[in-house]
């Protein structure tokens, strides 16, 4: 089994289970035109996030790591009309591309992009003491994932869902000798989950057009 097979299967499944989506295609084209890295979630993964958020009935969503807003559009599509999504992005340039993509997708009212390092914008969000978030998607700089997880727990309520991307990294996550700081970041995050009695968590390995990686999916239980 190799990436070519996984990519073929992604294509097969997407061609049968998903419909043509000019809005998402335009977002990917705009990302490419702006030279953003092609590290968005895959179409099938985007729909997976969308389904999770819909199943959960999320009305308030938080995303850490916007890039061009591809995953943001998938998540925002799970919201009711008056739902809210806050997405955090460090790079002004990424945020501008995302804003245009989200406007084209019809989410200029529901989605708020906050530009700045998430470790600075998260405390600001907490200070605003709005209602808790129902769903959090963590997908930014991997080194800080444990800190983002800790904020996610603070900003949610029992019943909320937290999903973390890129946990497995071609299997490196199980290599306790790894010197890759991004993988070490994910290992610190996993250890933090182990010590956090307020969440119930699982890990899900994935293969596909993006290679071999995986998610951690959690429910806040208390
Ligand atoms: N969720 C997107 C992909 C995000 S890529 C999708 O699937 O479509 C990761 C993003 O996190 C990049 O845009 C990067 O600029 C941003 N990022 C990196 N460090 C960050 C930080 N400290 N705070 C906020 N965003 C950050
Ligand atoms: C990278 C980041 C991501 O969020 C992702 O899904 C894939 C790759 C990266 O930084 O390489
Ligand atoms: Mg990712």
mmCIF file with all atom_site columns, N, CA and C in Angstrom, residues 1-14 38 40-46 165-166 168-171 204-215:
data_model
loop_
_atom_site.group_PDB
_atom_site.id
_atom_site.type_symbol
_atom_site.label_atom_id
_atom_site.label_alt_id
_atom_site.label_comp_id
_atom_site.label_asym_id
_atom_site.label_entity_id
_atom_site.label_seq_id
_atom_site.pdbx_PDB_ins_code
_atom_site.Cartn_x
_atom_site.Cartn_y
_atom_site.Cartn_z
_atom_site.occupancy
_atom_site.B_iso_or_equiv
_atom_site.pdbx_formal_charge
_atom_site.auth_seq_id
_atom_site.auth_comp_id
_atom_site.auth_asym_id
_atom_site.auth_atom_id
_atom_site.pdbx_PDB_model_num
ATOM 1   N N  . UNK A 1 1   ? 0.844   -1.199 0.000  1.00 0.00 ? 1   UNK A N  1
ATOM 2   C CA . UNK A 1 1   ? 0.000   0.000  0.000  1.00 0.00 ? 1   UNK A CA 1
ATOM 3   C C  . UNK A 1 1   ? 0.875   1.244  0.000  1.00 0.00 ? 1   UNK A C  1
ATOM 4   N N  . UNK A 1 2   ? 0.508   2.204  -0.816 1.00 0.00 ? 2   UNK A N  1
ATOM 5   C CA . UNK A 1 2   ? 1.303   3.424  -0.877 1.00 0.00 ? 2   UNK A CA 1
ATOM 6   C C  . UNK A 1 2   ? 0.406   4.631  -1.150 1.00 0.00 ? 2   UNK A C  1
ATOM 7   N N  . UNK A 1 3   ? 1.031   5.788  -1.183 1.00 0.00 ? 3   UNK A N  1
ATOM 8   C CA . UNK A 1 3   ? 0.269   7.026  -1.315 1.00 0.00 ? 3   UNK A CA 1
ATOM 9   C C  . UNK A 1 3   ? -0.519  7.076  -2.627 1.00 0.00 ? 3   UNK A C  1
ATOM 10  N N  . UNK A 1 4   ? 0.023   6.414  -3.656 1.00 0.00 ? 4   UNK A N  1
ATOM 11  C CA . UNK A 1 4   ? -0.688  6.418  -4.942 1.00 0.00 ? 4   UNK A CA 1
ATOM 12  C C  . UNK A 1 4   ? -2.039  5.712  -4.786 1.00 0.00 ? 4   UNK A C  1
ATOM 13  N N  . UNK A 1 5   ? -2.028  4.562  -4.115 1.00 0.00 ? 5   UNK A N  1
ATOM 14  C CA . UNK A 1 5   ? -3.275  3.837  -3.871 1.00 0.00 ? 5   UNK A CA 1
ATOM 15  C C  . UNK A 1 5   ? -4.222  4.671  -3.008 1.00 0.00 ? 5   UNK A C  1
ATOM 16  N N  . UNK A 1 6   ? -3.673  5.257  -1.933 1.00 0.00 ? 6   UNK A N  1
ATOM 17  C CA . UNK A 1 6   ? -4.527  6.037  -1.019 1.00 0.00 ? 6   UNK A CA 1
ATOM 18  C C  . UNK A 1 6   ? -5.164  7.209  -1.765 1.00 0.00 ? 6   UNK A C  1
ATOM 19  N N  . UNK A 1 7   ? -4.388  7.818  -2.677 1.00 0.00 ? 7   UNK A N  1
ATOM 20  C CA . UNK A 1 7   ? -4.896  8.971  -3.434 1.00 0.00 ? 7   UNK A CA 1
ATOM 21  C C  . UNK A 1 7   ? -5.995  8.523  -4.396 1.00 0.00 ? 7   UNK A C  1
ATOM 22  N N  . UNK A 1 8   ? -5.781  7.336  -5.024 1.00 0.00 ? 8   UNK A N  1
ATOM 23  C CA . UNK A 1 8   ? -6.802  6.789  -5.923 1.00 0.00 ? 8   UNK A CA 1
ATOM 24  C C  . UNK A 1 8   ? -8.102  6.529  -5.173 1.00 0.00 ? 8   UNK A C  1
ATOM 25  N N  . UNK A 1 9   ? -7.974  5.959  -3.990 1.00 0.00 ? 9   UNK A N  1
ATOM 26  C CA . UNK A 1 9   ? -9.176  5.636  -3.203 1.00 0.00 ? 9   UNK A CA 1
ATOM 27  C C  . UNK A 1 9   ? -9.872  6.917  -2.738 1.00 0.00 ? 9   UNK A C  1
ATOM 28  N N  . UNK A 1 10  ? -9.079  7.918  -2.346 1.00 0.00 ? 10  UNK A N  1
ATOM 29  C CA . UNK A 1 10  ? -9.669  9.222  -2.005 1.00 0.00 ? 10  UNK A CA 1
ATOM 30  C C  . UNK A 1 10  ? -10.481 9.749  -3.199 1.00 0.00 ? 10  UNK A C  1
ATOM 31  N N  . UNK A 1 11  ? -9.894  9.634  -4.390 1.00 0.00 ? 11  UNK A N  1
ATOM 32  C CA . UNK A 1 11  ? -10.574 10.117 -5.602 1.00 0.00 ? 11  UNK A CA 1
ATOM 33  C C  . UNK A 1 11  ? -11.860 9.341  -5.853 1.00 0.00 ? 11  UNK A C  1
ATOM 34  N N  . UNK A 1 12  ? -11.773 8.028  -5.714 1.00 0.00 ? 12  UNK A N  1
ATOM 35  C CA . UNK A 1 12  ? -12.953 7.178  -5.914 1.00 0.00 ? 12  UNK A CA 1
ATOM 36  C C  . UNK A 1 12  ? -14.063 7.539  -4.932 1.00 0.00 ? 12  UNK A C  1
ATOM 37  N N  . UNK A 1 13  ? -13.705 7.592  -3.647 1.00 0.00 ? 13  UNK A N  1
ATOM 38  C CA . UNK A 1 13  ? -14.728 7.892  -2.626 1.00 0.00 ? 13  UNK A CA 1
ATOM 39  C C  . UNK A 1 13  ? -15.310 9.288  -2.832 1.00 0.00 ? 13  UNK A C  1
ATOM 40  N N  . UNK A 1 14  ? -14.432 10.254 -3.090 1.00 0.00 ? 14  UNK A N  1
ATOM 41  C CA . UNK A 1 14  ? -14.920 11.631 -3.253 1.00 0.00 ? 14  UNK A CA 1
ATOM 42  C C  . UNK A 1 14  ? -15.831 11.738 -4.469 1.00 0.00 ? 14  UNK A C  1
ATOM 43  N N  . UNK A 1 38  ? -0.126  24.098 0.250  1.00 0.00 ? 38  UNK A N  1
ATOM 44  C CA . UNK A 1 38  ? -1.302  23.229 0.046  1.00 0.00 ? 38  UNK A CA 1
ATOM 45  C C  . UNK A 1 38  ? -1.408  22.233 1.193  1.00 0.00 ? 38  UNK A C  1
ATOM 46  N N  . UNK A 1 40  ? -4.118  22.319 3.397  1.00 0.00 ? 40  UNK A N  1
ATOM 47  C CA . UNK A 1 40  ? -5.512  22.264 3.864  1.00 0.00 ? 40  UNK A CA 1
ATOM 48  C C  . UNK A 1 40  ? -5.893  20.798 4.109  1.00 0.00 ? 40  UNK A C  1
ATOM 49  N N  . UNK A 1 41  ? -6.902  20.574 4.908  1.00 0.00 ? 41  UNK A N  1
ATOM 50  C CA . UNK A 1 41  ? -7.442  19.223 5.021  1.00 0.00 ? 41  UNK A CA 1
ATOM 51  C C  . UNK A 1 41  ? -7.922  18.788 3.633  1.00 0.00 ? 41  UNK A C  1
ATOM 52  N N  . UNK A 1 42  ? -7.974  17.471 3.401  1.00 0.00 ? 42  UNK A N  1
ATOM 53  C CA . UNK A 1 42  ? -8.451  16.970 2.109  1.00 0.00 ? 42  UNK A CA 1
ATOM 54  C C  . UNK A 1 42  ? -9.969  17.163 2.027  1.00 0.00 ? 42  UNK A C  1
ATOM 55  N N  . UNK A 1 43  ? -10.554 17.048 0.837  1.00 0.00 ? 43  UNK A N  1
ATOM 56  C CA . UNK A 1 43  ? -12.023 17.166 0.718  1.00 0.00 ? 43  UNK A CA 1
ATOM 57  C C  . UNK A 1 43  ? -12.778 16.173 1.617  1.00 0.00 ? 43  UNK A C  1
ATOM 58  N N  . UNK A 1 44  ? -12.339 14.912 1.619  1.00 0.00 ? 44  UNK A N  1
ATOM 59  C CA . UNK A 1 44  ? -13.050 13.926 2.456  1.00 0.00 ? 44  UNK A CA 1
ATOM 60  C C  . UNK A 1 44  ? -12.898 14.262 3.938  1.00 0.00 ? 44  UNK A C  1
ATOM 61  N N  . UNK A 1 45  ? -11.718 14.750 4.321  1.00 0.00 ? 45  UNK A N  1
ATOM 62  C CA . UNK A 1 45  ? -11.501 15.141 5.723  1.00 0.00 ? 45  UNK A CA 1
ATOM 63  C C  . UNK A 1 45  ? -12.325 16.377 6.071  1.00 0.00 ? 45  UNK A C  1
ATOM 64  N N  . UNK A 1 46  ? -12.395 17.317 5.140  1.00 0.00 ? 46  UNK A N  1
ATOM 65  C CA . UNK A 1 46  ? -13.209 18.516 5.369  1.00 0.00 ? 46  UNK A CA 1
ATOM 66  C C  . UNK A 1 46  ? -14.653 18.137 5.618  1.00 0.00 ? 46  UNK A C  1
ATOM 67  N N  . UNK A 1 165 ? -5.719  18.096 14.347 1.00 0.00 ? 165 UNK A N  1
ATOM 68  C CA . UNK A 1 165 ? -5.207  17.547 13.074 1.00 0.00 ? 165 UNK A CA 1
ATOM 69  C C  . UNK A 1 165 ? -3.723  17.221 13.186 1.00 0.00 ? 165 UNK A C  1
ATOM 70  N N  . UNK A 1 166 ? -3.255  16.358 12.304 1.00 0.00 ? 166 UNK A N  1
ATOM 71  C CA . UNK A 1 166 ? -1.822  16.087 12.097 1.00 0.00 ? 166 UNK A CA 1
ATOM 72  C C  . UNK A 1 166 ? -1.128  15.516 13.318 1.00 0.00 ? 166 UNK A C  1
ATOM 73  N N  . UNK A 1 168 ? -0.460  12.204 13.764 1.00 0.00 ? 168 UNK A N  1
ATOM 74  C CA . UNK A 1 168 ? 0.288   10.953 13.557 1.00 0.00 ? 168 UNK A CA 1
ATOM 75  C C  . UNK A 1 168 ? 1.581   11.139 12.756 1.00 0.00 ? 168 UNK A C  1
ATOM 76  N N  . UNK A 1 169 ? 1.546   12.063 11.759 1.00 0.00 ? 169 UNK A N  1
ATOM 77  C CA . UNK A 1 169 ? 2.785   12.420 11.055 1.00 0.00 ? 169 UNK A CA 1
ATOM 78  C C  . UNK A 1 169 ? 3.582   11.219 10.560 1.00 0.00 ? 169 UNK A C  1
ATOM 79  N N  . UNK A 1 170 ? 3.044   10.502 9.608  1.00 0.00 ? 170 UNK A N  1
ATOM 80  C CA . UNK A 1 170 ? 3.667   9.287  9.046  1.00 0.00 ? 170 UNK A CA 1
ATOM 81  C C  . UNK A 1 170 ? 4.167   8.317  10.121 1.00 0.00 ? 170 UNK A C  1
ATOM 82  N N  . UNK A 1 171 ? 3.461   8.298  11.238 1.00 0.00 ? 171 UNK A N  1
ATOM 83  C CA . UNK A 1 171 ? 3.780   7.339  12.293 1.00 0.00 ? 171 UNK A CA 1
ATOM 84  C C  . UNK A 1 171 ? 4.818   7.823  13.273 1.00 0.00 ? 171 UNK A C  1
ATOM 85  N N  . UNK A 1 204 ? -7.348  8.595  15.707 1.00 0.00 ? 204 UNK A N  1
ATOM 86  C CA . UNK A 1 204 ? -7.800  7.956  14.479 1.00 0.00 ? 204 UNK A CA 1
ATOM 87  C C  . UNK A 1 204 ? -6.739  8.168  13.408 1.00 0.00 ? 204 UNK A C  1
ATOM 88  N N  . UNK A 1 205 ? -6.053  7.080  12.985 1.00 0.00 ? 205 UNK A N  1
ATOM 89  C CA . UNK A 1 205 ? -5.052  7.202  11.927 1.00 0.00 ? 205 UNK A CA 1
ATOM 90  C C  . UNK A 1 205 ? -5.755  7.322  10.592 1.00 0.00 ? 205 UNK A C  1
ATOM 91  N N  . UNK A 1 206 ? -5.181  8.117  9.695  1.00 0.00 ? 206 UNK A N  1
ATOM 92  C CA . UNK A 1 206 ? -5.784  8.299  8.371  1.00 0.00 ? 206 UNK A CA 1
ATOM 93  C C  . UNK A 1 206 ? -4.728  8.123  7.281  1.00 0.00 ? 206 UNK A C  1
ATOM 94  N N  . UNK A 1 207 ? -5.164  7.589  6.125  1.00 0.00 ? 207 UNK A N  1
ATOM 95  C CA . UNK A 1 207 ? -4.348  7.644  4.911  1.00 0.00 ? 207 UNK A CA 1
ATOM 96  C C  . UNK A 1 207 ? -5.195  8.282  3.813  1.00 0.00 ? 207 UNK A C  1
ATOM 97  N N  . UNK A 1 208 ? -4.539  8.794  2.778  1.00 0.00 ? 208 UNK A N  1
ATOM 98  C CA . UNK A 1 208 ? -5.262  9.430  1.681  1.00 0.00 ? 208 UNK A CA 1
ATOM 99  C C  . UNK A 1 208 ? -4.315  10.289 0.876  1.00 0.00 ? 208 UNK A C  1
ATOM 100 N N  . UNK A 1 209 ? -4.897  11.208 0.122  1.00 0.00 ? 209 UNK A N  1
ATOM 101 C CA . UNK A 1 209 ? -4.084  12.055 -0.761 1.00 0.00 ? 209 UNK A CA 1
ATOM 102 C C  . UNK A 1 209 ? -3.062  12.886 -0.005 1.00 0.00 ? 209 UNK A C  1
ATOM 103 N N  . UNK A 1 210 ? -3.279  13.075 1.320  1.00 0.00 ? 210 UNK A N  1
ATOM 104 C CA . UNK A 1 210 ? -2.325  13.831 2.125  1.00 0.00 ? 210 UNK A CA 1
ATOM 105 C C  . UNK A 1 210 ? -1.309  12.920 2.812  1.00 0.00 ? 210 UNK A C  1
ATOM 106 N N  . UNK A 1 211 ? -1.319  11.646 2.447  1.00 0.00 ? 211 UNK A N  1
ATOM 107 C CA . UNK A 1 211 ? -0.358  10.729 3.055  1.00 0.00 ? 211 UNK A CA 1
ATOM 108 C C  . UNK A 1 211 ? -0.923  10.064 4.300  1.00 0.00 ? 211 UNK A C  1
ATOM 109 N N  . UNK A 1 212 ? -0.040  9.791  5.247  1.00 0.00 ? 212 UNK A N  1
ATOM 110 C CA . UNK A 1 212 ? -0.391  9.049  6.456  1.00 0.00 ? 212 UNK A CA 1
ATOM 111 C C  . UNK A 1 212 ? -0.324  10.004 7.632  1.00 0.00 ? 212 UNK A C  1
ATOM 112 N N  . UNK A 1 213 ? -1.469  10.196 8.283  1.00 0.00 ? 213 UNK A N  1
ATOM 113 C CA . UNK A 1 213 ? -1.521  11.131 9.401  1.00 0.00 ? 213 UNK A CA 1
ATOM 114 C C  . UNK A 1 213 ? -2.678  10.708 10.315 1.00 0.00 ? 213 UNK A C  1
ATOM 115 N N  . UNK A 1 214 ? -3.235  11.619 11.058 1.00 0.00 ? 214 UNK A N  1
ATOM 116 C CA . UNK A 1 214 ? -4.352  11.223 11.910 1.00 0.00 ? 214 UNK A CA 1
ATOM 117 C C  . UNK A 1 214 ? -4.866  12.353 12.772 1.00 0.00 ? 214 UNK A C  1
ATOM 118 N N  . UNK A 1 215 ? -6.035  12.101 13.347 1.00 0.00 ? 215 UNK A N  1
ATOM 119 C CA . UNK A 1 215 ? -6.710  13.059 14.218 1.00 0.00 ? 215 UNK A CA 1
ATOM 120 C C  . UNK A 1 215 ? -6.771  12.522 15.646 1.00 0.00 ? 215 UNK A C  1
#
